[in-house]
XYZ file of N, CA and C in Angstrom:
540
model
N -30.614 -19.052 26.525
C -29.330 -18.573 26.373
C -28.653 -19.293 25.081
N -28.635 -20.716 24.864
C -27.960 -21.199 23.785
C -29.027 -20.871 22.506
N -30.133 -20.788 22.540
C -30.951 -20.173 21.272
C -30.380 -18.871 20.954
N -29.980 -17.924 21.815
C -29.673 -16.566 21.326
C -28.443 -16.862 20.655
N -27.357 -17.488 21.042
C -25.977 -17.768 20.419
C -26.379 -18.220 19.146
N -27.055 -19.271 18.972
C -27.466 -19.858 17.793
C -28.059 -18.812 16.525
N -29.081 -17.966 17.213
C -29.456 -17.079 16.255
C -28.407 -15.923 15.933
N -27.753 -15.493 17.112
C -26.688 -14.732 16.775
C -25.639 -14.953 15.566
N -25.122 -16.427 15.735
C -24.159 -16.747 14.723
C -24.920 -16.902 13.363
N -26.142 -17.267 13.335
C -26.814 -17.136 11.800
C -26.627 -15.788 11.342
N -27.083 -14.796 11.986
C -26.941 -13.417 12.036
C -25.481 -12.887 11.470
N -24.589 -13.260 12.313
C -23.282 -12.896 11.991
C -22.574 -13.580 10.757
N -23.074 -14.576 10.601
C -22.470 -15.489 9.555
C -23.014 -14.719 8.120
N -24.286 -14.471 8.134
C -24.892 -13.730 6.875
C -24.004 -12.360 6.761
N -23.717 -11.659 7.756
C -23.034 -10.384 7.655
C -21.645 -10.419 7.534
N -21.075 -11.599 7.833
C -19.641 -11.966 7.600
C -19.472 -12.144 6.073
N -20.446 -12.907 5.502
C -20.409 -13.289 4.076
C -20.593 -12.213 3.253
N -21.493 -11.248 3.514
C -21.824 -10.085 2.802
C -20.833 -9.048 2.607
N -20.235 -8.810 3.970
C -19.096 -7.904 4.048
C -17.868 -8.495 3.270
N -17.517 -9.825 3.689
C -16.543 -10.203 2.813
C -16.516 -10.280 1.087
N -18.064 -10.459 0.644
C -17.985 -10.222 -0.748
C -17.631 -8.704 -1.259
N -18.494 -8.001 -0.405
C -18.180 -6.560 -0.829
C -16.924 -6.165 -0.619
N -16.067 -6.593 0.239
C -14.796 -6.095 0.118
C -13.623 -6.889 -0.607
N -14.272 -7.979 -1.278
C -13.170 -8.797 -2.015
C -12.515 -7.969 -3.069
N -12.846 -7.137 -3.790
C -12.053 -6.710 -4.672
C -10.911 -5.676 -4.135
N -11.490 -4.663 -3.080
C -10.297 -3.988 -2.267
C -9.343 -4.959 -1.594
N -9.778 -5.994 -0.960
C -8.592 -6.971 -0.274
C -7.706 -7.428 -1.311
N -8.244 -8.018 -2.389
C -7.400 -8.460 -3.568
C -6.465 -7.668 -3.801
N -6.910 -6.423 -4.550
C -6.179 -5.301 -5.017
C -5.068 -4.796 -3.852
N -5.335 -4.447 -2.790
C -4.626 -3.925 -1.842
C -3.553 -5.053 -1.443
N -3.978 -6.373 -1.421
C -2.881 -7.528 -1.068
C -2.019 -7.461 -2.137
N -2.333 -7.493 -3.481
C -1.556 -7.704 -4.538
C -0.576 -6.557 -4.516
N -1.046 -5.330 -4.544
C -0.239 -4.234 -4.486
C 0.548 -4.069 -3.486
N 0.233 -4.396 -2.358
C 1.172 -4.566 -1.019
C 2.282 -5.540 -1.302
N 2.073 -6.480 -1.655
C 3.160 -7.450 -1.923
C 4.100 -6.869 -3.265
N 3.802 -6.305 -4.023
C 4.654 -5.528 -5.106
C 5.381 -4.508 -4.338
N 4.729 -3.548 -3.381
C 5.473 -2.597 -2.629
C 6.483 -3.234 -1.767
N 6.167 -4.528 -1.099
C 7.085 -4.849 -0.391
C 8.400 -5.431 -0.918
N 8.530 -5.541 -2.183
C 9.551 -5.922 -2.928
C 10.204 -4.934 -3.773
N 9.655 -3.599 -3.692
C 10.164 -2.430 -4.506
C 11.515 -2.352 -4.290
N 12.105 -2.345 -3.387
C 13.705 -2.103 -3.167
C 14.546 -3.226 -3.546
N 13.943 -4.547 -3.740
C 14.460 -5.622 -4.346
C 14.483 -5.780 -5.639
N 13.640 -5.251 -6.464
C 13.293 -5.623 -7.689
C 13.401 -4.255 -8.453
N 14.460 -4.280 -9.585
C 14.885 -2.943 -10.295
C 13.601 -2.455 -10.886
N 12.944 -3.284 -11.537
C 11.840 -2.911 -12.403
C 10.714 -2.168 -11.645
N 10.606 -2.445 -10.542
C 9.588 -1.736 -9.554
C 10.162 -0.306 -9.156
N 11.465 -0.359 -8.783
C 12.001 0.944 -8.370
C 13.391 0.896 -8.964
N 13.989 1.831 -9.414
C 15.364 1.786 -10.075
C 16.184 1.797 -8.554
N 17.387 1.125 -8.750
C 18.214 0.948 -7.588
C 18.903 2.334 -7.273
N 19.092 2.725 -5.975
C 19.879 3.874 -5.651
C 21.072 4.092 -5.687
N 21.779 4.836 -6.584
C 23.122 4.846 -6.947
C 23.712 5.689 -5.764
N 25.124 5.576 -5.626
C 25.928 6.265 -4.557
C 27.005 7.062 -5.403
N 27.028 8.176 -4.713
C 27.977 9.180 -5.265
C 29.401 9.109 -4.440
N 30.343 9.477 -4.985
C 31.749 9.571 -4.122
C 31.685 10.504 -3.326
N 31.652 10.485 -1.858
C 31.468 11.619 -1.089
C 32.814 12.287 -0.838
N 32.791 13.597 -0.893
C 33.901 14.329 -0.577
C 33.953 15.515 0.077
N 35.023 16.228 0.050
C 34.855 17.548 0.957
C 34.023 18.485 0.205
N 33.768 18.511 -1.269
C 33.176 19.528 -1.877
C 31.680 19.697 -1.395
N 31.280 20.933 -1.522
C 29.833 21.198 -1.019
C 29.048 20.800 -2.249
N 27.784 20.550 -1.732
C 26.632 20.207 -2.432
C 26.247 21.295 -3.315
N 25.571 20.698 -4.613
C 25.048 21.703 -5.404
C 23.581 22.452 -4.762
N 23.260 23.502 -5.307
C 21.974 24.007 -4.797
C 20.946 23.208 -5.219
N 19.715 23.170 -4.619
C 18.283 22.438 -5.010
C 18.017 22.912 -6.405
N 18.041 24.274 -6.518
C 17.747 24.789 -8.044
C 18.678 24.191 -8.969
N 19.837 24.196 -8.958
C 20.849 23.610 -9.844
C 20.628 22.183 -9.933
N 20.320 21.460 -8.995
C 20.301 20.106 -9.299
C 18.708 19.779 -10.076
N 17.692 20.568 -9.693
C 16.415 20.548 -10.366
C 16.744 20.955 -11.791
N 17.492 21.949 -12.266
C 17.653 22.263 -13.435
C 18.196 21.284 -14.262
N 19.511 20.681 -13.651
C 20.030 19.452 -14.230
C 19.419 18.365 -14.635
N 18.563 18.094 -13.687
C 17.607 16.863 -13.890
C 16.833 16.964 -14.619
N 15.987 18.394 -14.739
C 14.887 18.752 -15.789
C 15.497 18.517 -17.255
N 16.742 19.401 -17.486
C 17.415 19.146 -18.808
C 17.828 17.612 -19.197
N 18.208 16.977 -18.362
C 18.606 15.686 -18.705
C 17.327 14.774 -19.062
N 16.152 14.897 -18.312
C 14.867 14.355 -18.608
C 14.429 14.761 -19.904
N 14.385 16.032 -20.327
C 13.815 16.716 -21.568
C 14.835 16.343 -22.679
N 15.943 16.023 -22.583
C 17.085 15.437 -23.485
C 16.640 13.931 -23.798
N 16.570 13.194 -22.870
C 16.229 11.866 -22.948
C 14.958 11.436 -23.359
N 13.824 12.352 -23.157
C 12.495 11.929 -23.495
C 11.735 13.741 -24.005
N 12.214 14.012 -25.151
C 11.910 15.197 -25.684
C 10.168 15.363 -25.789
N 9.730 13.976 -26.100
C 8.138 14.144 -26.475
C 7.271 14.292 -25.119
N 7.920 14.040 -24.114
C 7.290 14.254 -22.714
C 7.653 15.574 -22.037
N 6.564 16.241 -21.628
C 6.479 17.306 -20.937
C 6.401 17.364 -19.500
N 6.854 16.388 -18.870
C 6.757 16.098 -17.355
C 7.510 17.343 -16.490
N 7.028 17.475 -15.510
C 7.606 18.566 -14.626
C 8.140 17.801 -13.266
N 9.048 18.523 -12.653
C 9.569 18.169 -11.213
C 8.284 17.740 -10.266
N 8.130 16.611 -9.449
C 7.103 16.602 -8.485
C 7.726 16.884 -7.300
N 8.831 16.212 -7.011
C 9.431 16.282 -5.732
C 10.996 15.728 -5.711
N 11.830 16.042 -4.581
C 13.134 15.873 -4.737
C 13.340 14.806 -3.385
N 13.876 13.879 -3.539
C 14.092 12.840 -2.588
C 15.741 12.981 -2.258
N 16.170 13.620 -1.210
C 17.776 14.095 -1.000
C 18.157 12.871 -0.167
N 19.288 12.223 -0.601
C 19.933 11.112 -0.042
C 21.368 11.500 0.465
N 21.612 12.346 1.707
C 22.845 12.868 1.996
C 23.788 11.773 2.159
N 23.573 10.578 2.588
C 24.336 9.492 3.143
C 24.790 8.933 1.808
N 24.287 8.937 0.829
C 24.537 8.435 -0.519
C 25.027 9.398 -1.465
N 24.883 10.560 -1.086
C 25.627 11.778 -1.990
C 24.666 12.128 -3.196
N 23.362 11.580 -3.302
C 22.542 11.564 -4.284
C 21.226 12.274 -4.288
N 20.533 12.851 -5.129
C 19.093 13.416 -5.234
C 18.481 12.736 -6.269
N 17.245 12.228 -5.655
C 16.281 11.396 -6.606
C 15.560 12.607 -7.022
N 15.295 13.014 -8.358
C 14.192 13.987 -8.659
C 13.154 13.188 -9.230
N 12.038 13.372 -8.641
C 11.017 12.434 -9.203
C 9.997 13.374 -9.728
N 9.556 12.942 -11.238
C 8.879 13.673 -11.974
C 7.308 13.265 -11.971
N 6.523 13.939 -12.514
C 5.137 13.925 -12.084
C 4.317 12.722 -12.883
N 5.275 11.903 -13.716
C 4.736 10.889 -14.654
C 5.451 9.640 -14.334
N 5.890 9.301 -13.053
C 6.723 8.474 -12.424
C 7.886 7.952 -12.968
N 8.534 9.083 -13.562
C 9.809 8.904 -13.808
C 11.009 9.421 -12.804
N 12.225 9.010 -12.702
C 13.077 9.332 -11.616
C 14.333 9.753 -12.478
N 14.890 10.886 -12.006
C 16.489 11.296 -12.454
C 17.105 11.260 -11.279
N 18.341 10.277 -11.384
C 19.146 10.382 -10.125
C 20.441 11.230 -10.477
N 20.695 12.162 -9.649
C 21.607 13.155 -9.708
C 22.819 13.268 -8.672
N 24.124 13.197 -8.858
C 24.980 13.316 -8.033
C 24.933 14.778 -7.487
N 24.775 15.108 -6.043
C 24.487 16.060 -5.230
C 25.886 16.936 -5.318
N 27.181 16.306 -5.475
C 28.256 16.988 -5.448
C 28.595 17.658 -7.017
N 28.495 16.882 -8.017
C 28.996 17.271 -9.250
C 28.013 17.483 -10.226
N 26.597 17.025 -9.903
C 25.617 17.356 -11.003
C 25.582 16.125 -11.839
N 26.437 15.012 -11.986
C 26.403 14.085 -12.904
C 25.019 13.296 -12.787
N 24.413 13.123 -13.840
C 23.241 12.313 -13.811
C 23.659 10.796 -13.942
N 23.272 10.148 -12.851
C 23.428 8.708 -12.901
C 22.365 7.848 -13.700
N 21.208 8.135 -13.557
C 20.102 7.254 -14.181
C 18.748 8.100 -14.446
N 18.121 7.784 -15.469
C 16.769 8.143 -15.813
C 16.012 6.982 -15.991
N 15.179 6.811 -15.259
C 14.398 5.558 -14.995
C 12.987 5.557 -14.664
N 12.048 4.540 -14.954
C 10.715 4.541 -14.533
C 10.736 4.163 -13.178
N 9.652 4.612 -12.369
C 9.411 4.253 -10.910
C 7.941 3.782 -10.886
N 7.827 2.429 -11.227
C 6.601 1.691 -11.194
C 5.897 1.628 -9.795
N 6.801 1.699 -8.701
C 6.377 1.586 -7.457
C 5.451 2.859 -7.069
N 5.674 3.840 -7.698
C 4.770 5.231 -7.531
C 3.297 4.839 -7.940
N 3.197 4.584 -9.137
C 1.909 4.326 -9.460
C 1.181 2.985 -8.832
N 1.895 1.980 -8.391
C 1.358 0.956 -7.880
C 0.826 1.361 -6.544
N 1.688 2.364 -5.710
C 1.426 2.844 -4.561
C 0.084 3.525 -4.529
N -0.048 4.285 -5.809
C -1.480 5.031 -5.564
C -2.725 4.079 -6.034
N -2.363 2.765 -6.720
C -3.473 1.928 -6.881
C -3.758 1.343 -5.585
N -2.646 0.987 -4.857
C -2.715 0.474 -3.418
C -3.848 1.241 -2.625
N -3.600 2.553 -2.492
C -4.302 3.245 -1.443
C -5.503 3.950 -2.113
N -5.728 3.806 -3.346
C -6.735 4.380 -4.059
C -6.738 5.759 -4.572
N -5.510 6.678 -4.359
C -5.404 7.885 -4.635
C -5.156 8.242 -6.288
N -4.921 7.131 -6.830
C -4.904 6.979 -8.299
C -6.338 7.508 -9.006
N -7.277 7.284 -8.118
C -8.741 8.024 -8.727
C -8.972 9.367 -7.996
N -8.739 9.419 -6.795
C -8.814 10.656 -6.072
C -8.577 10.628 -4.592
N -8.247 11.622 -3.918
C -8.066 11.903 -2.626
C -9.275 11.487 -1.803
N -10.594 11.866 -2.435
C -11.668 11.686 -1.679
C -11.800 10.011 -1.797
N -11.698 9.351 -2.976
C -11.904 7.855 -3.059
C -10.863 7.220 -2.164
N -9.485 7.743 -2.108
C -8.561 7.198 -1.235
C -9.110 7.008 0.171
N -9.798 8.256 0.715
C -10.217 8.426 1.946
C -11.353 7.307 2.223
N -12.329 7.151 1.114
C -13.584 6.486 1.229
C -13.072 5.090 1.203
N -12.220 4.573 0.320
C -11.959 3.175 0.221
C -11.244 2.762 1.206
N -10.178 3.432 1.852
C -9.259 2.994 2.827
C -10.139 2.688 4.093
N -10.973 3.652 4.314
C -11.998 3.600 5.562
C -12.947 2.497 5.487
N -13.405 2.327 4.292
C -14.269 1.061 3.916
C -13.553 -0.128 4.242
N -12.312 -0.330 3.555
C -11.441 -1.396 3.889
C -11.045 -1.681 5.174
N -10.580 -0.787 5.932
C -10.245 -1.032 7.387
C -11.369 -1.317 8.167
N -12.361 -0.712 8.202
C -13.740 -0.926 8.913
C -14.335 -2.404 8.557
N -14.268 -2.667 7.065
C -14.757 -3.975 6.719
C -14.010 -5.137 7.361
N -12.628 -4.725 7.207
C -11.747 -5.780 7.826
C -11.710 -6.176 9.368
N -12.113 -4.979 9.901
C -12.419 -5.125 11.297
C -13.673 -5.797 11.672
N -14.664 -5.454 10.984
C -16.143 -6.250 11.214
C -15.761 -7.816 10.849
N -15.041 -8.117 9.690
C -14.899 -9.449 9.303
C -14.169 -10.094 10.573
N -13.178 -9.412 11.030
C -12.477 -10.164 11.886
C -13.265 -10.386 13.295
N -14.195 -9.460 13.717
C -15.021 -9.603 14.816
C -16.054 -10.732 14.560
N -16.666 -10.433 13.294
C -17.611 -11.877 13.278
C -17.051 -13.031 12.934
N -15.725 -13.172 12.347
C -15.095 -14.345 12.149
C -14.731 -14.956 13.723
N -14.169 -14.133 14.570
C -13.887 -14.428 15.780
C -15.236 -15.130 16.443
N -16.275 -14.316 16.368
C -17.573 -14.591 17.012
C -17.837 -16.175 16.316
N -17.730 -16.557 15.142
C -18.179 -17.556 14.518
C -17.288 -18.900 15.096
N -16.113 -18.272 15.352
C -15.194 -19.446 15.795
C -15.584 -19.705 17.213
N -15.774 -18.613 18.226
C -15.781 -18.887 19.620
C -17.172 -19.493 19.978
N -18.216 -18.864 19.282
C -19.592 -19.260 19.597
C -19.883 -20.738 19.570
N -19.652 -21.559 18.645
C -19.684 -22.980 18.446
C -19.209 -23.767 19.434
N -18.090 -23.234 20.010
C -17.352 -23.930 21.033
C -18.282 -23.718 22.542
N -18.644 -22.616 22.669
C -19.510 -22.172 23.736
C -20.905 -23.234 23.802
N -21.479 -23.159 22.467
C -22.569 -23.873 22.277
C -22.425 -25.520 22.624
N -21.221 -25.955 22.232
C -20.856 -27.550 22.457
C -20.705 -27.583 23.942
N -20.173 -26.632 24.495
C -19.843 -26.782 25.736
C -21.100 -26.973 26.707
N -22.134 -25.914 26.494
C -23.063 -25.733 27.099
C -24.095 -27.188 26.859
N -23.744 -27.711 25.647
C -24.711 -28.872 25.380
C -24.026 -30.205 26.165
N -22.555 -30.135 26.372
C -22.080 -31.084 27.215
C -22.522 -31.046 28.659
N -22.473 -29.726 29.062
C -22.887 -29.611 30.331
C -24.420 -30.026 30.641
N -25.241 -29.459 29.919
C -26.757 -29.931 29.757
C -26.807 -31.460 29.756
N -26.362 -32.387 29.058
C -26.245 -33.635 29.086
C -25.793 -34.119 30.239
N -24.814 -33.570 31.150
C -24.133 -34.404 32.139
C -25.143 -34.052 33.139
N -26.021 -33.172 33.400
C -26.773 -32.791 34.383
C -28.135 -33.655 34.193
N -28.460 -34.039 33.082
C -29.609 -35.043 32.940
C -29.562 -36.350 33.438
């Protein structure tokens, strides 16, 4: 029984090492980008702070009107850039719409008046794409995230075994000595 545990420990130690080496780049990249993403709302360089409009009884502008205002404001600020709107992030509680462009820019527009509050880079968007692998492709994202998840699961299981098995071996050795 003890010999089986010792053999399995050697086997799992090798697997643990090789899996760890293979995952190293993914783990480091995911960890670093994850740290940056955790701070994105606290560091203006990563993501522009969300502005607030003065809420009143006026109705909101329509989505097409807000989109047009944002597109025109962006084209005026960056005439050399032909970016288009990717999506809109509507914040009713703050009275604003964040119009996100397809090149990691953001235009914040007052939902009531159409006033443009800011035009700024959103570094958090490309960092998120690096974090999950989608910056390369959706197929790579699926492959890399599954590899990372399964690899971390295997490392956890083999690491747990490498922690638990030596204790059991020592216990069996003590028990064997006491019976002699």
